[in-house]
Coordinates of C-alpha atoms in Angstrom, one line a residue:
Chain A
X1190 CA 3.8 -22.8 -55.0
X1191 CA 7.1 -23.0 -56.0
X1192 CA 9.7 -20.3 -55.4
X1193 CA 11.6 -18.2 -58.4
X1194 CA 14.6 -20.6 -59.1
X1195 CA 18.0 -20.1 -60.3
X1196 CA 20.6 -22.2 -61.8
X1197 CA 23.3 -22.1 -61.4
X1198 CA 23.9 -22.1 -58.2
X1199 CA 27.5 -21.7 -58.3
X1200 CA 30.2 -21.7 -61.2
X1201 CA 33.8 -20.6 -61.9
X1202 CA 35.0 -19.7 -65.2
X1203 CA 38.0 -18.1 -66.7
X1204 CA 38.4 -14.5 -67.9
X1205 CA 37.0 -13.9 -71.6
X1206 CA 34.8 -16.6 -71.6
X1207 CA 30.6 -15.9 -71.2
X1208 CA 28.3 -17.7 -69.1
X1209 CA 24.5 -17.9 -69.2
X1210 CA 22.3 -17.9 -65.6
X1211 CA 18.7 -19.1 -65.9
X1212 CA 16.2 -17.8 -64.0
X1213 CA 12.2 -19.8 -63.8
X1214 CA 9.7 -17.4 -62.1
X1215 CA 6.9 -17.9 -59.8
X1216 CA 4.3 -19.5 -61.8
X1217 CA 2.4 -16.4 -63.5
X1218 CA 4.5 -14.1 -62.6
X1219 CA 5.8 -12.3 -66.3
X1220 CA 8.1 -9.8 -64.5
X1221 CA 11.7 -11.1 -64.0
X1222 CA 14.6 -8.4 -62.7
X1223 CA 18.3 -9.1 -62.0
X1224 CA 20.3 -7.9 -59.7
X1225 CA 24.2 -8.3 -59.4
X1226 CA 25.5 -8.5 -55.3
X1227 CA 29.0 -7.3 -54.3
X1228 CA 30.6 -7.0 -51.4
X1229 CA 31.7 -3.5 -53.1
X1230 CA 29.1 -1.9 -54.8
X1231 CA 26.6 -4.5 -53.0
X1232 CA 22.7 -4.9 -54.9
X1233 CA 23.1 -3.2 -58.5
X1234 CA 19.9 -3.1 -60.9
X1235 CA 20.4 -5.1 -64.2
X1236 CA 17.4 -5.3 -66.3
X1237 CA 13.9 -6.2 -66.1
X1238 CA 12.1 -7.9 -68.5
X1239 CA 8.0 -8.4 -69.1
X1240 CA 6.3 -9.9 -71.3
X1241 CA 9.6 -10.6 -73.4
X1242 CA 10.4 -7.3 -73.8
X1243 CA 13.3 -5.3 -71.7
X1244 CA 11.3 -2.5 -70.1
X1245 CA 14.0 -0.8 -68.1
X1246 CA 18.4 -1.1 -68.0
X1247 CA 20.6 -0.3 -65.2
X1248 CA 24.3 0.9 -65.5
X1249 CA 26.4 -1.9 -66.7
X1250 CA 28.3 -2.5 -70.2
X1251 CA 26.6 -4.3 -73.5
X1252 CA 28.3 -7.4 -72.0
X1253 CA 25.8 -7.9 -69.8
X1254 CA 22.4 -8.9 -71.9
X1255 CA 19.5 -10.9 -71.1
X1256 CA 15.9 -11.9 -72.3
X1257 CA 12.8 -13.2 -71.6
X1258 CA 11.1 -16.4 -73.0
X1259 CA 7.0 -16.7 -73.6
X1260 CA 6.9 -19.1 -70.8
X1261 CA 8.6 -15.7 -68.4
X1262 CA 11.5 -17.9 -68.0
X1263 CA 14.8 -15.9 -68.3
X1264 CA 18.2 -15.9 -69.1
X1265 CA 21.0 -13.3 -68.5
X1266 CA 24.4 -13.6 -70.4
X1267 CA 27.8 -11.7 -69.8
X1268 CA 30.3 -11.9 -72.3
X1269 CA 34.1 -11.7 -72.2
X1270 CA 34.3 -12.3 -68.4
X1271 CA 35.9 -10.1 -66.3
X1272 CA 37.1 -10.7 -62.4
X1273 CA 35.2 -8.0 -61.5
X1274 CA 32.1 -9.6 -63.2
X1275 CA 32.4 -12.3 -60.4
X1276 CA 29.2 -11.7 -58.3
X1277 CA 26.3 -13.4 -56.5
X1278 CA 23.6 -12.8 -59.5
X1279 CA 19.9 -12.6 -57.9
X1280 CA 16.7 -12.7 -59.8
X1281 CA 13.4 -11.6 -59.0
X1282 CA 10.2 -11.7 -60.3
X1283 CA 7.2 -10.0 -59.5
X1284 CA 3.3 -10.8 -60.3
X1285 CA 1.1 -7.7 -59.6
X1286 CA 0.7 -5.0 -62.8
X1287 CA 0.5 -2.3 -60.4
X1288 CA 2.6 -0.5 -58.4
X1289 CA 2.8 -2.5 -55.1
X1290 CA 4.2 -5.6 -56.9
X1291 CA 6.3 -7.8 -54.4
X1292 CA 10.0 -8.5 -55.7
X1293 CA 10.5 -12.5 -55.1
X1294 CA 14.2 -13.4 -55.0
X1295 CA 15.8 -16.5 -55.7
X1296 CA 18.9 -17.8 -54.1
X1297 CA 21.3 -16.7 -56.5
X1298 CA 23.7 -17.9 -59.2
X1299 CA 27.4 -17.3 -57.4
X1300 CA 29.7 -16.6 -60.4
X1301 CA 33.9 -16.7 -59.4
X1302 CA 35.6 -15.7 -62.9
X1303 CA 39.1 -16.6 -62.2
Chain B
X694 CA 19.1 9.9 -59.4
X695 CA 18.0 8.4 -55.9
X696 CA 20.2 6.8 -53.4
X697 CA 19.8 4.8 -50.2
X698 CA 21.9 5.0 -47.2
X699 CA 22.3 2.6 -44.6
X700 CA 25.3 4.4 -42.0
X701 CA 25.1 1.0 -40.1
X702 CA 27.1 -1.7 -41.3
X703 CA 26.6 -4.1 -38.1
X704 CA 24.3 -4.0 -35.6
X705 CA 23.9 -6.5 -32.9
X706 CA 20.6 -7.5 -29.8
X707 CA 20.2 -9.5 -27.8
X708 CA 17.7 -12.6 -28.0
X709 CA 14.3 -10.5 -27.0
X710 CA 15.4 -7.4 -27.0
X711 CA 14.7 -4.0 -29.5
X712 CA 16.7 -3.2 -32.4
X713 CA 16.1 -0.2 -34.6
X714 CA 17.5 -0.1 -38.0
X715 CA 18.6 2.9 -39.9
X716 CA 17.9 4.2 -43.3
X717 CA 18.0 7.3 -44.7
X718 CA 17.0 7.9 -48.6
X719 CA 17.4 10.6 -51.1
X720 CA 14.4 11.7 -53.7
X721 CA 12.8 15.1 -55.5
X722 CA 9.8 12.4 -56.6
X723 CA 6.6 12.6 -54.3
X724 CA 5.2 8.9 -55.7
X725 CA 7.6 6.3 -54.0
X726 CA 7.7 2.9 -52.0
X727 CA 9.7 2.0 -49.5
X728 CA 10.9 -1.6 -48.0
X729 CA 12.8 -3.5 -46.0
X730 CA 14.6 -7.0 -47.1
X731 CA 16.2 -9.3 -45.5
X732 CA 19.1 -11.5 -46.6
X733 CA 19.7 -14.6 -44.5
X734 CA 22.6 -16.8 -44.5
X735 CA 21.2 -19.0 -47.0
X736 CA 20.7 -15.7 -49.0
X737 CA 17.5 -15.5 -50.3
X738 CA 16.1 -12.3 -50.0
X739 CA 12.8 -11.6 -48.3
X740 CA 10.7 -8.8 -48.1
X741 CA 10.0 -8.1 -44.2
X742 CA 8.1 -4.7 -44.5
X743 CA 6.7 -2.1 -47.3
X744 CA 5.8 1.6 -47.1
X745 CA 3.7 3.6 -49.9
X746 CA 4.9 7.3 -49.5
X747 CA 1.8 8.6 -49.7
X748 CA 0.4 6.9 -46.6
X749 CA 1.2 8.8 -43.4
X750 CA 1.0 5.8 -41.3
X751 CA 3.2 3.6 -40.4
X752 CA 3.5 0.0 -41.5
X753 CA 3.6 -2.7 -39.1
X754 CA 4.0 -6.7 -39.9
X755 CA 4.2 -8.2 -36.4
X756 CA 7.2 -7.8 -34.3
X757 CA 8.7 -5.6 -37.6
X758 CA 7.5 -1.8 -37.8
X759 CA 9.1 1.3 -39.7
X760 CA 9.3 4.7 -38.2
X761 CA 8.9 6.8 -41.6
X762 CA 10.1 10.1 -41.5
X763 CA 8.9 11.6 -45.1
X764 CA 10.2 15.2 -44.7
X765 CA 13.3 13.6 -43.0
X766 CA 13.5 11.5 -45.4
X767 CA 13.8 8.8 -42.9
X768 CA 13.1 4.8 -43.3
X769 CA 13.6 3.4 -39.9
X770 CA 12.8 -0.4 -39.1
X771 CA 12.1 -1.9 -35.4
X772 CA 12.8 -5.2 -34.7
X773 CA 10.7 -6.0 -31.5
X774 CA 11.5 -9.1 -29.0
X775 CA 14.6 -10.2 -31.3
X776 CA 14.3 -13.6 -31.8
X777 CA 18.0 -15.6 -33.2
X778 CA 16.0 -16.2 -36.7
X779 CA 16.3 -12.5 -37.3
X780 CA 20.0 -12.4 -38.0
X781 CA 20.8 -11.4 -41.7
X782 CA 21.8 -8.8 -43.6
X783 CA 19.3 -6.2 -43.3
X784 CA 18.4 -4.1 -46.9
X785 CA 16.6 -0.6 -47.4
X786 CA 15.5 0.0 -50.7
X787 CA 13.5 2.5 -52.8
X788 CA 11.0 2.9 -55.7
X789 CA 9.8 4.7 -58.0
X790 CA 6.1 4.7 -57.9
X791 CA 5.8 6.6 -61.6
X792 CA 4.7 3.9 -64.5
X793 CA 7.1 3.0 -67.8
X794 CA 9.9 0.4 -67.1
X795 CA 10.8 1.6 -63.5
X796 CA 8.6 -0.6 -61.5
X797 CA 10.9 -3.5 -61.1
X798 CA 13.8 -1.4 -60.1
X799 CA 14.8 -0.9 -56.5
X800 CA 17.7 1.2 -55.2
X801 CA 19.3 -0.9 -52.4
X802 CA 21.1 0.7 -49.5
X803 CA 24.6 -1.0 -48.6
X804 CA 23.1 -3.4 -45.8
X805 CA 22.9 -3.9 -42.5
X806 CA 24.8 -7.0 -40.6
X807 CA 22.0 -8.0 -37.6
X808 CA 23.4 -10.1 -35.0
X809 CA 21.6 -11.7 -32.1
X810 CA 23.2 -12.9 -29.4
X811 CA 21.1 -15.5 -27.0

């Protein structure tokens, strides 16, 4: 079974411009979460989405968006690049409807805004 | 709002020996889960051990176990018979266990640096 993949794996852009990370789940899993990694502020909550819809939003700026396709594939976006948006970007996803749902990471999309 | 504290930034065993891992959380909820992830080098991150709140005893996956103080507050995790594989960045995180949107959102502690020496 294949593992939650990411691409990007790595990418530099400039400051003000966006970028768009992809993120394929495990096959039938329809939970995806993202996660931004710093050596700072280290593992920060983004959003999770299921079933297309955005069921829960962590602590960032309207910059930072995201959704969910009907396949559970998903996409976050962050406009008008900051340095500080530059980040490892994990995503997770997670099969079970109950409560003791396993998080599955991928390997990350490293983002350098320069 | 929750928090999770990790007061050890590096740690370092040697190859076979016992390592315990500290974690301390912060909560008013009751209904919670507990974990421990780990980040290698190649940084994908893997879920070594979980602990419901409401279970008393302690959870144990092979050489890994937690000591889990809940009136401390207390997430501890054992590494027995350390083998050189185990070196990564170590990650204690919490969960709400209530329903809505917060299932998929764990509170990650800062990390701790494992290092095993052969």
């Amino acid at each position: 079974k294949a593992g939650v993949t990411q691409t990007p794996r790595y990418l530099i852009k400039t400051r003000g411009q966006q970028v768009t990370l992809s993120c394929s789940p495990i096959s039938g899993h329809r939970s995806v979460s993202w996660y931004q990694q710093t050596p700072g502020q280290g593992l920060q909550f983004l959003f999770e989405y299921f079933s297309e819809t955005q069921r829960n939003k962590g602590n960032f700026p309207g910059r930072f968006s995201g959704r969910q396709f009907s396949n559970s594939r998903s996409e976050m976006n962050v406009s008008t690049l900051e340095l500080g948006d530059s980040a490892l970007y994990l995503c997770a996803s997670r099969g079970l409807v109950g409560n003791t749902g396993e998080l599955f990471f991928g390997e990350g999309s490293r983002l350098t805004v320069l | 709002a929750q928090t999770v504290t990790q007061s050890q930034p590096e740690m370092s065993v040697q190859e076979a020996e016992t390592v315990t891992l500290s974690c301390t959380y912060d909560t008013s909820e009751s209904d919670y889960y507990l974990f421990w992830y780990k980040q290698p080098p190649s940084r994908q991150m893997i879920l070594v051990i979980r602990q419901e709140a409401y279970k008393q005893q302690n959870a144990t996956e092979n050489r890994f176990s937690v000591n889990f103080q809940k009136a401390a507050k207390s997430f501890s995790l054992k590494i027995s018979d350390s083998q050189l594989g185990d070196a990564a960045m170590y990650f204690c995180a919490y969960r709400s266990g209530g329903g809505g949107g917060s299932q998929g959102n764990l509170i990650f502690g800062k990390g701790t640096k494992l290092s095993v020496k052969p």
